Amino acid sequence: MADPNNNRRRPNLLTGGCSAGKQYLASKTAPSIFSVEVAVRHEKQNNLKAMRKYVALTDKATDVMDTGVPTDELTIKRRQQTGFVVHSSDTQLFILTTAHAVDCVFKKGVHQVTAEELNLVFLFALDIEKDLLLLAVTKDELCLQDVDVGGVFVPCSSDHPIIHLADLPPEQSDLSLLQGWPPLRANSSIWGSVSYLERPYDVLTSCNTKGYTMKLTEFHEFDCANGFSGGPVINGDGQCMAVFHAVMVDAKCGYAICLEDVREFLTNALENLLEDNEDGDGGHA
């Protein structure tokens, strides 16, 4: 998509394929990347009924032993993907990722699990059809695992800068960086270029069981491992121009949720946040 205002694009860190610019972009955005892990556990008996509601669509509620105490076995597999910081306040970070981390609880035409219900668990905003999920985490609870001292968790003192959305949509052949945190591989990245801007989801697959409606930006080079979903696709200005969705097996390409869909979701979510915090908490976009 061309710039509707006919603004000429200025040179950026990826203009000319400069390797130093690539290294800078990768290191600059790395502190904003998070690993997002989702697993359903039942630690207390009185939570079991509520959690069964969330997994009712798949009939995969956690079993209860004869003693009446829920087991600690996972009947829904652990999911790991990538997220990145898109907003912050004095006390919280807001991390954007993909909603299919919890896709065991919805399917096409049966989107019965509302954002309000799932909010009781861990999230702030959700759009199942666009595959976007916004998490709210408390800064004081962020920890690092120190492998040098037996794997204990210590408070994280690092800064986690916001990755802003791109000012302009990408153009075909634009160079880009996909940042990700697949299992056991922090600071993973893939370089590629835009091969197509906005493909309708149903054009790419005949098996849209989740009822996705977003448009996808195509990257041939992003044929990557599981766990990159939710990662930001970064342009030469260090801005997010798409959010990685998945590798489409039939097309053998990587696809990301287009900037327009991401911007609409995030704008609505943050507007609701500001309305809920009328007294002001120092938040900034």
PDB file of C-alpha atoms in Angstrom:
ATOM      1  CA  MET A   1       0.000   0.000   0.000  1.00  0.00           C
ATOM      2  CA  ALA A   2       1.422   3.349  -0.981  1.00  0.00           C
ATOM      3  CA  ASP A   3       1.459   6.246   1.424  1.00  0.00           C
ATOM      4  CA  PRO A   4      -1.960   7.915   0.980  1.00  0.00           C
ATOM      5  CA  ASN A   5      -0.436  11.306   1.679  1.00  0.00           C
ATOM      6  CA  ASN A   6       2.303  10.771  -0.915  1.00  0.00           C
ATOM      7  CA  ASN A   7       4.949  11.404   1.713  1.00  0.00           C
ATOM      8  CA  ARG A   8       8.392  10.383   0.574  1.00  0.00           C
ATOM      9  CA  ARG A   9       9.925   7.861   2.889  1.00  0.00           C
ATOM     10  CA  ARG A  10      13.107   8.984   4.529  1.00  0.00           C
ATOM     11  CA  PRO A  11      16.166   6.721   4.716  1.00  0.00           C
ATOM     12  CA  ASN A  12      16.287   4.452   7.762  1.00  0.00           C
ATOM     13  CA  LEU A  13      18.634   1.974   9.426  1.00  0.00           C
ATOM     14  CA  LEU A  14      17.876  -0.696   6.827  1.00  0.00           C
ATOM     15  CA  THR A  15      18.317   1.514   3.778  1.00  0.00           C
ATOM     16  CA  GLY A  16      21.070   0.015   1.669  1.00  0.00           C
ATOM     17  CA  GLY A  17      21.161  -3.188   3.744  1.00  0.00           C
ATOM     18  CA  CYS A  18      23.721  -1.854   6.230  1.00  0.00           C
ATOM     19  CA  SER A  19      24.790  -4.670   8.564  1.00  0.00           C
ATOM     20  CA  ALA A  20      25.572  -2.220  11.375  1.00  0.00           C
ATOM     21  CA  GLY A  21      22.022  -0.919  11.171  1.00  0.00           C
ATOM     22  CA  LYS A  22      20.665  -4.450  11.406  1.00  0.00           C
ATOM     23  CA  GLN A  23      22.730  -5.172  14.498  1.00  0.00           C
ATOM     24  CA  TYR A  24      21.595  -1.945  16.127  1.00  0.00           C
ATOM     25  CA  LEU A  25      17.913  -2.637  15.471  1.00  0.00           C
ATOM     26  CA  ALA A  26      18.164  -6.158  16.858  1.00  0.00           C
ATOM     27  CA  SER A  27      19.911  -5.028  20.050  1.00  0.00           C
ATOM     28  CA  LYS A  28      17.686  -1.965  20.514  1.00  0.00           C
ATOM     29  CA  THR A  29      14.422  -3.904  20.418  1.00  0.00           C
ATOM     30  CA  ALA A  30      15.552  -7.070  22.256  1.00  0.00           C
ATOM     31  CA  PRO A  31      14.823  -5.744  25.808  1.00  0.00           C
ATOM     32  CA  SER A  32      11.189  -5.212  24.794  1.00  0.00           C
ATOM     33  CA  ILE A  33      10.612  -8.873  23.858  1.00  0.00           C
ATOM     34  CA  PHE A  34       8.940 -11.293  26.281  1.00  0.00           C
ATOM     35  CA  SER A  35       8.294 -15.009  26.339  1.00  0.00           C
ATOM     36  CA  VAL A  36       4.578 -15.688  26.851  1.00  0.00           C
ATOM     37  CA  GLU A  37       3.709 -19.090  28.323  1.00  0.00           C
ATOM     38  CA  VAL A  38       0.162 -20.320  28.856  1.00  0.00           C
ATOM     39  CA  ALA A  39      -0.800 -23.431  30.804  1.00  0.00           C
ATOM     40  CA  VAL A  40      -4.016 -24.316  32.619  1.00  0.00           C
ATOM     41  CA  ARG A  41      -3.544 -25.560  36.160  1.00  0.00           C
ATOM     42  CA  HIS A  42      -5.969 -25.972  39.040  1.00  0.00           C
ATOM     43  CA  GLU A  43      -4.307 -25.206  42.354  1.00  0.00           C
ATOM     44  CA  LYS A  44      -7.527 -24.952  44.353  1.00  0.00           C
ATOM     45  CA  GLN A  45     -10.688 -27.005  44.207  1.00  0.00           C
ATOM     46  CA  ASN A  46     -12.950 -23.944  44.090  1.00  0.00           C
ATOM     47  CA  ASN A  47     -11.255 -22.785  40.877  1.00  0.00           C
ATOM     48  CA  LEU A  48     -12.071 -25.970  39.026  1.00  0.00           C
ATOM     49  CA  LYS A  49     -15.653 -25.097  38.118  1.00  0.00           C
ATOM     50  CA  ALA A  50     -14.654 -21.721  36.709  1.00  0.00           C
ATOM     51  CA  MET A  51     -11.748 -23.098  34.711  1.00  0.00           C
ATOM     52  CA  ARG A  52     -13.940 -25.853  33.250  1.00  0.00           C
ATOM     53  CA  LYS A  53     -16.107 -23.130  31.769  1.00  0.00           C
ATOM     54  CA  TYR A  54     -13.106 -21.765  29.878  1.00  0.00           C
ATOM     55  CA  VAL A  55     -12.264 -25.133  28.332  1.00  0.00           C
ATOM     56  CA  ALA A  56     -15.827 -26.378  27.850  1.00  0.00           C
ATOM     57  CA  LEU A  57     -15.618 -26.099  24.075  1.00  0.00           C
ATOM     58  CA  THR A  58     -13.001 -28.829  23.942  1.00  0.00           C
ATOM     59  CA  ASP A  59     -14.139 -30.990  26.881  1.00  0.00           C
ATOM     60  CA  LYS A  60     -10.627 -30.926  28.258  1.00  0.00           C
ATOM     61  CA  ALA A  61     -11.173 -29.933  31.855  1.00  0.00           C
ATOM     62  CA  THR A  62      -8.545 -31.135  34.281  1.00  0.00           C
ATOM     63  CA  ASP A  63      -9.404 -34.459  35.904  1.00  0.00           C
ATOM     64  CA  VAL A  64     -10.163 -34.683  39.605  1.00  0.00           C
ATOM     65  CA  MET A  65      -8.668 -37.574  41.553  1.00  0.00           C
ATOM     66  CA  ASP A  66     -10.777 -39.796  43.810  1.00  0.00           C
ATOM     67  CA  THR A  67      -9.696 -37.686  46.767  1.00  0.00           C
ATOM     68  CA  GLY A  68     -11.485 -34.709  45.251  1.00  0.00           C
ATOM     69  CA  VAL A  69      -8.232 -32.817  44.803  1.00  0.00           C
ATOM     70  CA  PRO A  70      -7.452 -31.645  41.256  1.00  0.00           C
ATOM     71  CA  THR A  71      -4.406 -33.226  39.689  1.00  0.00           C
ATOM     72  CA  ASP A  72      -1.466 -31.135  38.576  1.00  0.00           C
ATOM     73  CA  GLU A  73      -1.407 -32.832  35.173  1.00  0.00           C
ATOM     74  CA  LEU A  74      -1.964 -30.583  32.176  1.00  0.00           C
ATOM     75  CA  THR A  75      -4.792 -31.714  29.922  1.00  0.00           C
ATOM     76  CA  ILE A  76      -4.188 -28.657  27.756  1.00  0.00           C
ATOM     77  CA  LYS A  77      -0.632 -28.492  26.490  1.00  0.00           C
ATOM     78  CA  ARG A  78       1.610 -25.636  27.528  1.00  0.00           C
ATOM     79  CA  ARG A  79       1.787 -22.946  24.865  1.00  0.00           C
ATOM     80  CA  GLN A  80       4.761 -20.658  24.396  1.00  0.00           C
ATOM     81  CA  GLN A  81       4.960 -17.690  22.070  1.00  0.00           C
ATOM     82  CA  THR A  82       6.359 -14.161  21.865  1.00  0.00           C
ATOM     83  CA  GLY A  83       5.072 -10.831  23.147  1.00  0.00           C
ATOM     84  CA  PHE A  84       6.405  -7.270  23.153  1.00  0.00           C
ATOM     85  CA  VAL A  85       5.858  -4.052  25.111  1.00  0.00           C
ATOM     86  CA  VAL A  86       3.428  -1.593  23.505  1.00  0.00           C
ATOM     87  CA  HIS A  87       2.432   0.585  26.478  1.00  0.00           C
ATOM     88  CA  SER A  88       3.512   1.300  30.045  1.00  0.00           C
ATOM     89  CA  SER A  89       2.350   3.048  33.193  1.00  0.00           C
ATOM     90  CA  ASP A  90       4.041   3.713  36.520  1.00  0.00           C
ATOM     91  CA  THR A  91       3.183   0.227  37.727  1.00  0.00           C
ATOM     92  CA  GLN A  92       2.387  -1.905  34.686  1.00  0.00           C
ATOM     93  CA  LEU A  93       3.665  -3.042  31.320  1.00  0.00           C
ATOM     94  CA  PHE A  94       1.252  -3.931  28.537  1.00  0.00           C
ATOM     95  CA  ILE A  95       2.456  -6.756  26.310  1.00  0.00           C
ATOM     96  CA  LEU A  96       0.933  -7.501  22.911  1.00  0.00           C
ATOM     97  CA  THR A  97       0.862 -11.076  21.622  1.00  0.00           C
ATOM     98  CA  THR A  98      -1.434 -13.362  19.627  1.00  0.00           C
ATOM     99  CA  ALA A  99      -4.735 -14.683  20.967  1.00  0.00           C
ATOM    100  CA  HIS A 100      -4.201 -18.223  19.718  1.00  0.00           C
ATOM    101  CA  ALA A 101      -2.271 -18.844  22.927  1.00  0.00           C
ATOM    102  CA  VAL A 102      -5.745 -19.563  24.300  1.00  0.00           C
ATOM    103  CA  ASP A 103      -7.350 -20.930  21.127  1.00  0.00           C
ATOM    104  CA  CYS A 104      -8.363 -24.117  22.914  1.00  0.00           C
ATOM    105  CA  VAL A 105     -11.394 -22.212  24.208  1.00  0.00           C
ATOM    106  CA  PHE A 106     -12.847 -20.918  20.954  1.00  0.00           C
ATOM    107  CA  LYS A 107     -13.676 -21.969  17.422  1.00  0.00           C
ATOM    108  CA  LYS A 108     -15.355 -20.433  14.387  1.00  0.00           C
ATOM    109  CA  GLY A 109     -18.822 -19.165  15.195  1.00  0.00           C
ATOM    110  CA  VAL A 110     -18.539 -20.134  18.876  1.00  0.00           C
ATOM    111  CA  HIS A 111     -16.592 -17.293  20.460  1.00  0.00           C
ATOM    112  CA  GLN A 112     -18.247 -17.748  23.834  1.00  0.00           C
ATOM    113  CA  VAL A 113     -15.316 -16.809  26.015  1.00  0.00           C
ATOM    114  CA  THR A 114     -15.434 -13.055  26.482  1.00  0.00           C
ATOM    115  CA  ALA A 115     -12.595 -10.733  27.355  1.00  0.00           C
ATOM    116  CA  GLU A 116     -14.364 -10.032  30.640  1.00  0.00           C
ATOM    117  CA  GLU A 117     -14.329 -13.728  31.570  1.00  0.00           C
ATOM    118  CA  LEU A 118     -10.734 -14.280  30.588  1.00  0.00           C
ATOM    119  CA  ASN A 119      -9.815 -11.064  32.366  1.00  0.00           C
ATOM    120  CA  LEU A 120     -10.275 -13.007  35.581  1.00  0.00           C
ATOM    121  CA  VAL A 121      -7.279 -15.070  34.555  1.00  0.00           C
ATOM    122  CA  PHE A 122      -4.551 -12.900  33.114  1.00  0.00           C
ATOM    123  CA  LEU A 123      -5.377 -10.430  30.372  1.00  0.00           C
ATOM    124  CA  PHE A 124      -6.469  -6.911  29.599  1.00  0.00           C
ATOM    125  CA  ALA A 125      -7.875  -6.972  26.042  1.00  0.00           C
ATOM    126  CA  LEU A 126      -8.717  -9.684  23.526  1.00  0.00           C
ATOM    127  CA  ASP A 127      -9.842  -9.909  19.894  1.00  0.00           C
ATOM    128  CA  ILE A 128     -10.247 -13.544  18.922  1.00  0.00           C
ATOM    129  CA  GLU A 129     -11.115 -12.894  15.277  1.00  0.00           C
ATOM    130  CA  LYS A 130      -8.033 -10.701  14.735  1.00  0.00           C
ATOM    131  CA  ASP A 131      -5.853 -13.060  16.831  1.00  0.00           C
ATOM    132  CA  LEU A 132      -4.632 -10.315  19.174  1.00  0.00           C
ATOM    133  CA  LEU A 133      -4.209 -10.386  22.938  1.00  0.00           C
ATOM    134  CA  LEU A 134      -3.004  -7.609  25.252  1.00  0.00           C
ATOM    135  CA  LEU A 135      -1.565  -8.656  28.613  1.00  0.00           C
ATOM    136  CA  ALA A 136      -1.155  -6.407  31.648  1.00  0.00           C
ATOM    137  CA  VAL A 137       1.723  -7.302  33.991  1.00  0.00           C
ATOM    138  CA  THR A 138       2.928  -5.621  37.170  1.00  0.00           C
ATOM    139  CA  LYS A 139       6.456  -4.246  36.882  1.00  0.00           C
ATOM    140  CA  ASP A 140       7.388  -5.172  40.453  1.00  0.00           C
ATOM    141  CA  GLU A 141       6.588  -8.817  39.732  1.00  0.00           C
ATOM    142  CA  LEU A 142       8.962  -9.125  36.761  1.00  0.00           C
ATOM    143  CA  CYS A 143      11.818 -11.499  37.564  1.00  0.00           C
ATOM    144  CA  LEU A 144      14.839 -13.072  35.923  1.00  0.00           C
ATOM    145  CA  GLN A 145      15.997 -16.630  36.510  1.00  0.00           C
ATOM    146  CA  ASP A 146      19.613 -16.586  37.648  1.00  0.00           C
ATOM    147  CA  VAL A 147      21.154 -19.803  36.333  1.00  0.00           C
ATOM    148  CA  ASP A 148      24.438 -19.029  38.089  1.00  0.00           C
ATOM    149  CA  VAL A 149      22.905 -19.377  41.549  1.00  0.00           C
ATOM    150  CA  GLY A 150      20.754 -22.447  41.191  1.00  0.00           C
ATOM    151  CA  GLY A 151      18.048 -21.020  38.987  1.00  0.00           C
ATOM    152  CA  VAL A 152      16.504 -18.745  41.607  1.00  0.00           C
ATOM    153  CA  PHE A 153      14.343 -15.843  40.475  1.00  0.00           C
ATOM    154  CA  VAL A 154      15.598 -12.325  41.119  1.00  0.00           C
ATOM    155  CA  PRO A 155      13.838  -8.982  40.501  1.00  0.00           C
ATOM    156  CA  CYS A 156      14.366  -7.614  36.990  1.00  0.00           C
ATOM    157  CA  SER A 157      15.941  -4.156  37.019  1.00  0.00           C
ATOM    158  CA  SER A 158      16.153  -3.772  33.234  1.00  0.00           C
ATOM    159  CA  ASP A 159      14.258  -1.227  31.196  1.00  0.00           C
ATOM    160  CA  HIS A 160      11.684  -2.563  28.747  1.00  0.00           C
ATOM    161  CA  PRO A 161      11.102   0.204  26.190  1.00  0.00           C
ATOM    162  CA  ILE A 162       7.892   0.501  24.217  1.00  0.00           C
ATOM    163  CA  ILE A 163       7.957  -0.652  20.604  1.00  0.00           C
ATOM    164  CA  HIS A 164       5.690   1.855  18.884  1.00  0.00           C
ATOM    165  CA  LEU A 165       3.529   1.056  15.889  1.00  0.00           C
ATOM    166  CA  ALA A 166       4.840   2.230  12.530  1.00  0.00           C
ATOM    167  CA  ASP A 167       3.776   5.663  11.321  1.00  0.00           C
ATOM    168  CA  LEU A 168       3.179   4.314   7.809  1.00  0.00           C
ATOM    169  CA  PRO A 169       2.211   0.893   6.456  1.00  0.00           C
ATOM    170  CA  PRO A 170       5.007  -1.129   4.850  1.00  0.00           C
ATOM    171  CA  GLU A 171       5.628  -1.244   1.142  1.00  0.00           C
ATOM    172  CA  GLN A 172       6.369  -4.312  -0.928  1.00  0.00           C
ATOM    173  CA  SER A 173      10.031  -5.410  -0.644  1.00  0.00           C
ATOM    174  CA  ASP A 174      10.611  -3.393   2.564  1.00  0.00           C
ATOM    175  CA  LEU A 175      13.325  -5.018   4.687  1.00  0.00           C
ATOM    176  CA  SER A 176      12.165  -6.140   8.112  1.00  0.00           C
ATOM    177  CA  LEU A 177      13.231  -7.850  11.325  1.00  0.00           C
ATOM    178  CA  LEU A 178      11.121 -10.452  13.125  1.00  0.00           C
ATOM    179  CA  GLN A 179      11.987 -10.625  16.818  1.00  0.00           C
ATOM    180  CA  GLY A 180      10.977 -13.761  18.717  1.00  0.00           C
ATOM    181  CA  TRP A 181      11.426 -15.889  21.810  1.00  0.00           C
ATOM    182  CA  PRO A 182      10.733 -19.508  20.830  1.00  0.00           C
ATOM    183  CA  PRO A 183      11.236 -22.175  23.522  1.00  0.00           C
ATOM    184  CA  LEU A 184      14.760 -22.051  25.002  1.00  0.00           C
ATOM    185  CA  ARG A 185      15.946 -19.524  22.390  1.00  0.00           C
ATOM    186  CA  ALA A 186      15.831 -15.973  23.703  1.00  0.00           C
ATOM    187  CA  ASN A 187      16.973 -13.136  21.423  1.00  0.00           C
ATOM    188  CA  SER A 188      16.058 -14.976  18.230  1.00  0.00           C
ATOM    189  CA  SER A 189      15.573 -12.928  15.075  1.00  0.00           C
ATOM    190  CA  ILE A 190      14.944 -13.420  11.369  1.00  0.00           C
ATOM    191  CA  TRP A 191      15.543 -10.966   8.552  1.00  0.00           C
ATOM    192  CA  GLY A 192      13.199 -10.774   5.608  1.00  0.00           C
ATOM    193  CA  SER A 193      11.230  -8.529   3.314  1.00  0.00           C
ATOM    194  CA  VAL A 194       7.582  -7.841   2.579  1.00  0.00           C
ATOM    195  CA  SER A 195       6.343  -9.924  -0.346  1.00  0.00           C
ATOM    196  CA  TYR A 196       2.640  -9.029  -0.133  1.00  0.00           C
ATOM    197  CA  LEU A 197       0.796  -6.505   2.022  1.00  0.00           C
ATOM    198  CA  GLU A 198      -2.735  -7.587   2.924  1.00  0.00           C
ATOM    199  CA  ARG A 199      -3.903 -11.077   1.995  1.00  0.00           C
ATOM    200  CA  PRO A 200      -7.364 -12.108   3.243  1.00  0.00           C
ATOM    201  CA  TYR A 201      -7.067 -15.065   5.604  1.00  0.00           C
ATOM    202  CA  ASP A 202      -9.505 -17.285   3.713  1.00  0.00           C
ATOM    203  CA  VAL A 203      -7.499 -16.912   0.499  1.00  0.00           C
ATOM    204  CA  LEU A 204      -4.575 -18.698   2.137  1.00  0.00           C
ATOM    205  CA  THR A 205      -6.315 -21.691   3.632  1.00  0.00           C
ATOM    206  CA  SER A 206      -9.540 -23.641   3.305  1.00  0.00           C
ATOM    207  CA  CYS A 207      -9.329 -24.617   6.977  1.00  0.00           C
ATOM    208  CA  ASN A 208     -10.183 -21.472   8.941  1.00  0.00           C
ATOM    209  CA  THR A 209     -11.550 -23.325  11.962  1.00  0.00           C
ATOM    210  CA  LYS A 210     -11.101 -20.352  14.291  1.00  0.00           C
ATOM    211  CA  GLY A 211     -12.946 -17.828  12.160  1.00  0.00           C
ATOM    212  CA  TYR A 212     -10.060 -15.398  11.719  1.00  0.00           C
ATOM    213  CA  THR A 213     -10.899 -12.212   9.821  1.00  0.00           C
ATOM    214  CA  MET A 214      -7.624 -10.272   9.868  1.00  0.00           C
ATOM    215  CA  LYS A 215      -5.577  -9.471   6.795  1.00  0.00           C
ATOM    216  CA  LEU A 216      -2.060 -10.847   6.651  1.00  0.00           C
ATOM    217  CA  THR A 217       1.233  -9.390   5.480  1.00  0.00           C
ATOM    218  CA  GLU A 218       3.384 -12.006   3.739  1.00  0.00           C
ATOM    219  CA  PHE A 219       7.093 -12.682   4.315  1.00  0.00           C
ATOM    220  CA  HIS A 220       8.720 -15.535   2.372  1.00  0.00           C
ATOM    221  CA  GLU A 221      11.758 -15.664   4.662  1.00  0.00           C
ATOM    222  CA  PHE A 222       9.747 -16.057   7.865  1.00  0.00           C
ATOM    223  CA  ASP A 223       9.377 -19.846   7.635  1.00  0.00           C
ATOM    224  CA  CYS A 224      10.278 -20.074  11.308  1.00  0.00           C
ATOM    225  CA  ALA A 225       9.902 -22.320  14.337  1.00  0.00           C
ATOM    226  CA  ASN A 226       6.993 -22.491  16.752  1.00  0.00           C
ATOM    227  CA  GLY A 227       7.125 -19.743  19.351  1.00  0.00           C
ATOM    228  CA  PHE A 228       7.601 -16.741  17.061  1.00  0.00           C
ATOM    229  CA  SER A 229       3.847 -16.069  17.021  1.00  0.00           C
ATOM    230  CA  GLY A 230       3.133 -12.700  18.603  1.00  0.00           C
ATOM    231  CA  GLY A 231       6.544 -11.294  17.774  1.00  0.00           C
ATOM    232  CA  PRO A 232       6.873  -7.803  16.285  1.00  0.00           C
ATOM    233  CA  VAL A 233       7.946  -7.330  12.691  1.00  0.00           C
ATOM    234  CA  ILE A 234      10.243  -4.303  12.910  1.00  0.00           C
ATOM    235  CA  ASN A 235      10.917  -1.727  10.203  1.00  0.00           C
ATOM    236  CA  GLY A 236      14.048   0.356   9.707  1.00  0.00           C
ATOM    237  CA  ASP A 237      12.841   2.974  12.190  1.00  0.00           C
ATOM    238  CA  GLY A 238      12.540   0.436  15.000  1.00  0.00           C
ATOM    239  CA  GLN A 239       8.741   0.454  14.800  1.00  0.00           C
ATOM    240  CA  CYS A 240       6.312  -2.468  14.601  1.00  0.00           C
ATOM    241  CA  MET A 241       4.762  -2.806  11.145  1.00  0.00           C
ATOM    242  CA  ALA A 242       2.966  -6.129  11.784  1.00  0.00           C
ATOM    243  CA  VAL A 243       2.543  -8.841  14.437  1.00  0.00           C
ATOM    244  CA  PHE A 244       3.615 -12.350  13.450  1.00  0.00           C
ATOM    245  CA  HIS A 245       0.723 -14.824  13.256  1.00  0.00           C
ATOM    246  CA  ALA A 246       2.021 -18.126  11.918  1.00  0.00           C
ATOM    247  CA  VAL A 247       3.616 -20.080   9.099  1.00  0.00           C
ATOM    248  CA  MET A 248       0.924 -21.186   6.674  1.00  0.00           C
ATOM    249  CA  VAL A 249       1.879 -24.714   5.659  1.00  0.00           C
ATOM    250  CA  ASP A 250       0.076 -24.646   2.318  1.00  0.00           C
ATOM    251  CA  ALA A 251       1.729 -21.382   1.282  1.00  0.00           C
ATOM    252  CA  LYS A 252       5.126 -22.153   2.881  1.00  0.00           C
ATOM    253  CA  CYS A 253       5.427 -18.538   3.984  1.00  0.00           C
ATOM    254  CA  GLY A 254       5.270 -16.607   7.218  1.00  0.00           C
ATOM    255  CA  TYR A 255       2.313 -14.311   7.784  1.00  0.00           C
ATOM    256  CA  ALA A 256       1.816 -11.393  10.146  1.00  0.00           C
ATOM    257  CA  ILE A 257      -1.312  -9.523  11.214  1.00  0.00           C
ATOM    258  CA  CYS A 258      -1.357  -6.337   9.160  1.00  0.00           C
ATOM    259  CA  LEU A 259      -0.618  -2.926  10.661  1.00  0.00           C
ATOM    260  CA  GLU A 260      -4.164  -1.637  10.147  1.00  0.00           C
ATOM    261  CA  ASP A 261      -5.705  -4.455  12.196  1.00  0.00           C
ATOM    262  CA  VAL A 262      -3.075  -4.139  14.930  1.00  0.00           C
ATOM    263  CA  ARG A 263      -3.508  -0.371  15.169  1.00  0.00           C
ATOM    264  CA  GLU A 264      -7.307  -0.604  15.417  1.00  0.00           C
ATOM    265  CA  PHE A 265      -7.123  -3.220  18.184  1.00  0.00           C
ATOM    266  CA  LEU A 266      -4.466  -1.415  20.189  1.00  0.00           C
ATOM    267  CA  THR A 267      -6.086   2.005  19.835  1.00  0.00           C
ATOM    268  CA  ASN A 268      -9.397   0.687  21.169  1.00  0.00           C
ATOM    269  CA  ALA A 269      -7.726  -1.217  24.002  1.00  0.00           C
ATOM    270  CA  LEU A 270      -5.683   1.750  25.199  1.00  0.00           C
ATOM    271  CA  GLU A 271      -8.627   4.133  24.938  1.00  0.00           C
ATOM    272  CA  ASN A 272     -10.535   1.812  27.260  1.00  0.00           C
ATOM    273  CA  LEU A 273      -7.541   1.784  29.593  1.00  0.00           C
ATOM    274  CA  LEU A 274      -7.507   5.581  29.822  1.00  0.00           C
ATOM    275  CA  GLU A 275     -11.252   5.648  30.472  1.00  0.00           C
ATOM    276  CA  ASP A 276     -10.853   3.122  33.281  1.00  0.00           C
ATOM    277  CA  ASN A 277      -8.076   5.206  34.871  1.00  0.00           C
ATOM    278  CA  GLU A 278      -9.745   8.584  35.079  1.00  0.00           C
ATOM    279  CA  ASP A 279      -7.627   9.541  38.059  1.00  0.00           C
ATOM    280  CA  GLY A 280      -4.475   9.054  35.927  1.00  0.00           C
ATOM    281  CA  ASP A 281      -1.611   6.682  36.625  1.00  0.00           C
ATOM    282  CA  GLY A 282       1.165   8.234  34.621  1.00  0.00           C
ATOM    283  CA  GLY A 283       0.588   5.947  31.656  1.00  0.00           C
ATOM    284  CA  HIS A 284       1.931   6.873  28.269  1.00  0.00           C
ATOM    285  CA  ALA A 285       1.582   5.394  24.830  1.00  0.00           C
TER     286      ALA A 285
END
